[in-house]
Every structure is written in structure tokens, then in C-alpha cells.
Amino acid sequence: MFRVLGFWALAIALMFIAGHMYTQAGLFIFQAILFVVLGYQRLTEKTYMYLFGSYMVISFCGMVAYATFVH
């Protein structure tokens, strides 16, 4: 499933590049690489769920902080 997330993150990064939004594209390319690397690890399903849950918490906190303080 992490490989699928990597594919979609790369697709979003390419759309950001087409829209000349290079900072966001760089973030999504980094996420795509991270997801694909994690997808090829031989971890337990429970570990994958913990990784995905922590990723969601960090990304939501980052979006809220960006929306509150930066934008």
C-alpha cells in the first residue's frame, strides 16, 4: 500500500511541477521516495499501521500550523 501512496504522491508532485509550484513538488517527491522505500521493507503490518498513523498526525499538525501561522 505504501508503494501505491508513493505513486500518487509522485503524480501530485508532477502536477505541482506543471503548475510551477516547485517547493510543494519537492515535498511530494520526498514523500513519494519515502513511501516507495517503506513499501519495499519487510515490516509487520502493525508497524506499517503505526508508521502511517504517525505520518498522518505529523502531516495534519503541519497543515494546521501552516494555515494558522504562515498563510
GROMACS .gro file of N, CA and C in nm:
model
  213
    1MET      N    1   0.082  -0.120   0.000
    1MET     CA    2   0.000   0.000   0.000
    1MET      C    3   0.086   0.126   0.000
    2PHE      N    4   0.203   0.117   0.064
    2PHE     CA    5   0.291   0.234   0.063
    2PHE      C    6   0.343   0.262  -0.077
    3ARG      N    7   0.358   0.160  -0.159
    3ARG     CA    8   0.400   0.183  -0.298
    3ARG      C    9   0.291   0.257  -0.375
    4VAL      N   10   0.166   0.227  -0.346
    4VAL     CA   11   0.055   0.299  -0.410
    4VAL      C   12   0.055   0.445  -0.365
    5LEU      N   13   0.078   0.468  -0.235
    5LEU     CA   14   0.087   0.605  -0.186
    5LEU      C   15   0.203   0.679  -0.253
    6GLY      N   16   0.314   0.609  -0.275
    6GLY     CA   17   0.427   0.669  -0.344
    6GLY      C   18   0.393   0.708  -0.487
    7PHE      N   19   0.318   0.622  -0.555
    7PHE     CA   20   0.275   0.653  -0.692
    7PHE      C   21   0.190   0.779  -0.694
    8TRP      N   22   0.091   0.788  -0.605
    8TRP     CA   23   0.003   0.904  -0.606
    8TRP      C   24   0.074   1.031  -0.561
    9ALA      N   25   0.168   1.018  -0.468
    9ALA     CA   26   0.247   1.135  -0.427
    9ALA      C   27   0.330   1.185  -0.545
   10LEU      N   28   0.386   1.092  -0.624
   10LEU     CA   29   0.462   1.132  -0.742
   10LEU      C   30   0.371   1.198  -0.846
   11ALA      N   31   0.251   1.145  -0.864
   11ALA     CA   32   0.157   1.206  -0.959
   11ALA      C   33   0.121   1.348  -0.916
   12ILE      N   34   0.100   1.369  -0.787
   12ILE     CA   35   0.070   1.504  -0.738
   12ILE      C   36   0.191   1.595  -0.755
   13ALA      N   37   0.311   1.541  -0.731
   13ALA     CA   38   0.433   1.620  -0.750
   13ALA      C   39   0.447   1.665  -0.895
   14LEU      N   40   0.417   1.577  -0.987
   14LEU     CA   41   0.425   1.615  -1.129
   14LEU      C   42   0.323   1.724  -1.164
   15MET      N   43   0.206   1.720  -1.102
   15MET     CA   44   0.108   1.826  -1.126
   15MET      C   45   0.155   1.958  -1.067
   16PHE      N   46   0.222   1.953  -0.951
   16PHE     CA   47   0.279   2.075  -0.894
   16PHE      C   48   0.388   2.131  -0.984
   17ILE      N   49   0.470   2.044  -1.042
   17ILE     CA   50   0.574   2.090  -1.134
   17ILE      C   51   0.511   2.156  -1.256
   18ALA      N   52   0.404   2.098  -1.308
   18ALA     CA   53   0.336   2.157  -1.423
   18ALA      C   54   0.277   2.293  -1.389
   19GLY      N   55   0.241   2.313  -1.263
   19GLY     CA   56   0.187   2.441  -1.219
   19GLY      C   57   0.291   2.538  -1.167
   20HIS      N   58   0.421   2.505  -1.185
   20HIS     CA   59   0.533   2.589  -1.141
   20HIS      C   60   0.534   2.613  -0.992
   21MET      N   61   0.493   2.513  -0.915
   21MET     CA   62   0.498   2.519  -0.769
   21MET      C   63   0.606   2.422  -0.723
   22TYR      N   64   0.731   2.466  -0.729
   22TYR     CA   65   0.844   2.376  -0.711
   22TYR      C   66   0.867   2.336  -0.565
   23THR      N   67   0.834   2.421  -0.470
   23THR     CA   68   0.853   2.386  -0.329
   23THR      C   69   0.760   2.271  -0.291
   24GLN      N   70   0.633   2.283  -0.326
   24GLN     CA   71   0.539   2.176  -0.297
   24GLN      C   72   0.575   2.049  -0.373
   25ALA      N   73   0.623   2.064  -0.496
   25ALA     CA   74   0.664   1.947  -0.575
   25ALA      C   75   0.779   1.874  -0.507
   26GLY      N   76   0.874   1.950  -0.453
   26GLY     CA   77   0.985   1.889  -0.382
   26GLY      C   78   0.940   1.811  -0.260
   27LEU      N   79   0.844   1.867  -0.185
   27LEU     CA   80   0.791   1.796  -0.069
   27LEU      C   81   0.723   1.666  -0.109
   28PHE      N   82   0.647   1.668  -0.217
   28PHE     CA   83   0.576   1.547  -0.260
   28PHE      C   84   0.671   1.445  -0.322
   29ILE      N   85   0.777   1.492  -0.388
   29ILE     CA   86   0.876   1.397  -0.439
   29ILE      C   87   0.946   1.327  -0.322
   30PHE      N   88   0.978   1.403  -0.217
   30PHE     CA   89   1.038   1.344  -0.098
   30PHE      C   90   0.944   1.240  -0.037
   31GLN      N   91   0.816   1.273  -0.027
   31GLN     CA   92   0.719   1.178   0.028
   31GLN      C   93   0.708   1.054  -0.060
   32ALA      N   94   0.709   1.073  -0.192
   32ALA     CA   95   0.699   0.959  -0.283
   32ALA      C   96   0.817   0.865  -0.265
   33ILE      N   97   0.937   0.921  -0.255
   33ILE     CA   98   1.056   0.837  -0.234
   33ILE      C   99   1.046   0.764  -0.101
   34LEU      N  100   1.005   0.836   0.003
   34LEU     CA  101   0.992   0.774   0.135
   34LEU      C  102   0.890   0.661   0.133
   35PHE      N  103   0.775   0.683   0.070
   35PHE     CA  104   0.672   0.580   0.064
   35PHE      C  105   0.719   0.456  -0.013
   36VAL      N  106   0.787   0.477  -0.125
   36VAL     CA  107   0.833   0.363  -0.205
   36VAL      C  108   0.938   0.283  -0.128
   37VAL      N  109   1.030   0.354  -0.061
   37VAL     CA  110   1.131   0.284   0.019
   37VAL      C  111   1.064   0.205   0.132
   38LEU      N  112   0.968   0.266   0.201
   38LEU     CA  113   0.898   0.195   0.307
   38LEU      C  114   0.817   0.077   0.252
   39GLY      N  115   0.767   0.090   0.130
   39GLY     CA  116   0.688  -0.017   0.071
   39GLY      C  117   0.768  -0.144   0.045
   40TYR      N  118   0.898  -0.129   0.022
   40TYR     CA  119   0.982  -0.245  -0.005
   40TYR      C  120   1.047  -0.303   0.120
   41GLN      N  121   1.022  -0.244   0.237
   41GLN     CA  122   1.073  -0.300   0.362
   41GLN      C  123   0.987  -0.420   0.402
   42ARG      N  124   1.046  -0.512   0.469
   42ARG     CA  125   0.972  -0.630   0.516
   42ARG      C  126   0.935  -0.610   0.662
   43LEU      N  127   0.840  -0.519   0.687
   43LEU     CA  128   0.796  -0.490   0.822
   43LEU      C  129   0.663  -0.559   0.847
   44THR      N  130   0.624  -0.568   0.974
   44THR     CA  131   0.495  -0.628   1.005
   44THR      C  132   0.384  -0.530   0.972
   45GLU      N  133   0.265  -0.583   0.958
   45GLU     CA  134   0.150  -0.499   0.925
   45GLU      C  135   0.123  -0.397   1.035
   46LYS      N  136   0.145  -0.437   1.159
   46LYS     CA  137   0.125  -0.347   1.272
   46LYS      C  138   0.222  -0.229   1.264
   47THR      N  139   0.346  -0.255   1.226
   47THR     CA  140   0.445  -0.148   1.213
   47THR      C  141   0.406  -0.052   1.102
   48TYR      N  142   0.359  -0.107   0.991
   48TYR     CA  143   0.312  -0.021   0.881
   48TYR      C  144   0.197   0.069   0.927
   49MET      N  145   0.108   0.016   1.007
   49MET     CA  146  -0.005   0.097   1.056
   49MET      C  147   0.044   0.207   1.150
   50TYR      N  148   0.141   0.175   1.236
   50TYR     CA  149   0.198   0.277   1.324
   50TYR      C  150   0.269   0.386   1.243
   51LEU      N  151   0.342   0.346   1.139
   51LEU     CA  152   0.411   0.444   1.055
   51LEU      C  153   0.311   0.535   0.984
   52PHE      N  154   0.205   0.475   0.930
   52PHE     CA  155   0.106   0.555   0.860
   52PHE      C  156   0.031   0.647   0.957
   53GLY      N  157  -0.002   0.599   1.075
   53GLY     CA  158  -0.069   0.683   1.174
   53GLY      C  159   0.018   0.800   1.217
   54SER      N  160   0.146   0.775   1.238
   54SER     CA  161   0.235   0.885   1.276
   54SER      C  162   0.253   0.983   1.161
   55TYR      N  163   0.258   0.933   1.038
   55TYR     CA  164   0.265   1.022   0.921
   55TYR      C  165   0.142   1.112   0.915
   56MET      N  166   0.025   1.056   0.938
   56MET     CA  167  -0.098   1.135   0.933
   56MET      C  168  -0.100   1.242   1.042
   57VAL      N  169  -0.059   1.208   1.164
   57VAL     CA  170  -0.056   1.306   1.273
   57VAL      C  171   0.040   1.419   1.240
   58ILE      N  172   0.159   1.386   1.193
   58ILE     CA  173   0.258   1.489   1.161
   58ILE      C  174   0.211   1.577   1.047
   59SER      N  175   0.152   1.518   0.943
   59SER     CA  176   0.107   1.599   0.830
   59SER      C  177  -0.012   1.689   0.867
   60PHE      N  178  -0.104   1.638   0.947
   60PHE     CA  179  -0.217   1.722   0.990
   60PHE      C  180  -0.171   1.836   1.078
   61CYS      N  181  -0.079   1.809   1.170
   61CYS     CA  182  -0.025   1.916   1.255
   61CYS      C  183   0.049   2.019   1.170
   62GLY      N  184   0.122   1.972   1.069
   62GLY     CA  185   0.192   2.063   0.979
   62GLY      C  186   0.096   2.150   0.899
   63MET      N  187  -0.014   2.092   0.852
   63MET     CA  188  -0.112   2.171   0.776
   63MET      C  189  -0.180   2.275   0.864
   64VAL      N  190  -0.213   2.236   0.986
   64VAL     CA  191  -0.278   2.330   1.078
   64VAL      C  192  -0.183   2.442   1.115
   65ALA      N  193  -0.055   2.409   1.142
   65ALA     CA  194   0.042   2.512   1.175
   65ALA      C  195   0.064   2.606   1.058
   66TYR      N  196   0.072   2.552   0.937
   66TYR     CA  197   0.090   2.635   0.819
   66TYR      C  198  -0.030   2.729   0.800
   67ALA      N  199  -0.150   2.674   0.812
   67ALA     CA  200  -0.270   2.754   0.792
   67ALA      C  201  -0.285   2.860   0.901
   68THR      N  202  -0.238   2.832   1.020
   68THR     CA  203  -0.254   2.926   1.132
   68THR      C  204  -0.148   3.035   1.130
   69PHE      N  205  -0.022   2.996   1.111
   69PHE     CA  206   0.085   3.091   1.131
   69PHE      C  207   0.148   3.146   1.005
   70VAL      N  208   0.148   3.074   0.896
   70VAL     CA  209   0.219   3.116   0.776
   70VAL      C  210   0.125   3.186   0.679
   71HIS      N  211   0.015   3.125   0.652
   71HIS     CA  212  -0.074   3.178   0.550
   71HIS      C  213  -0.160   3.281   0.611
   0.00000   0.00000   0.00000
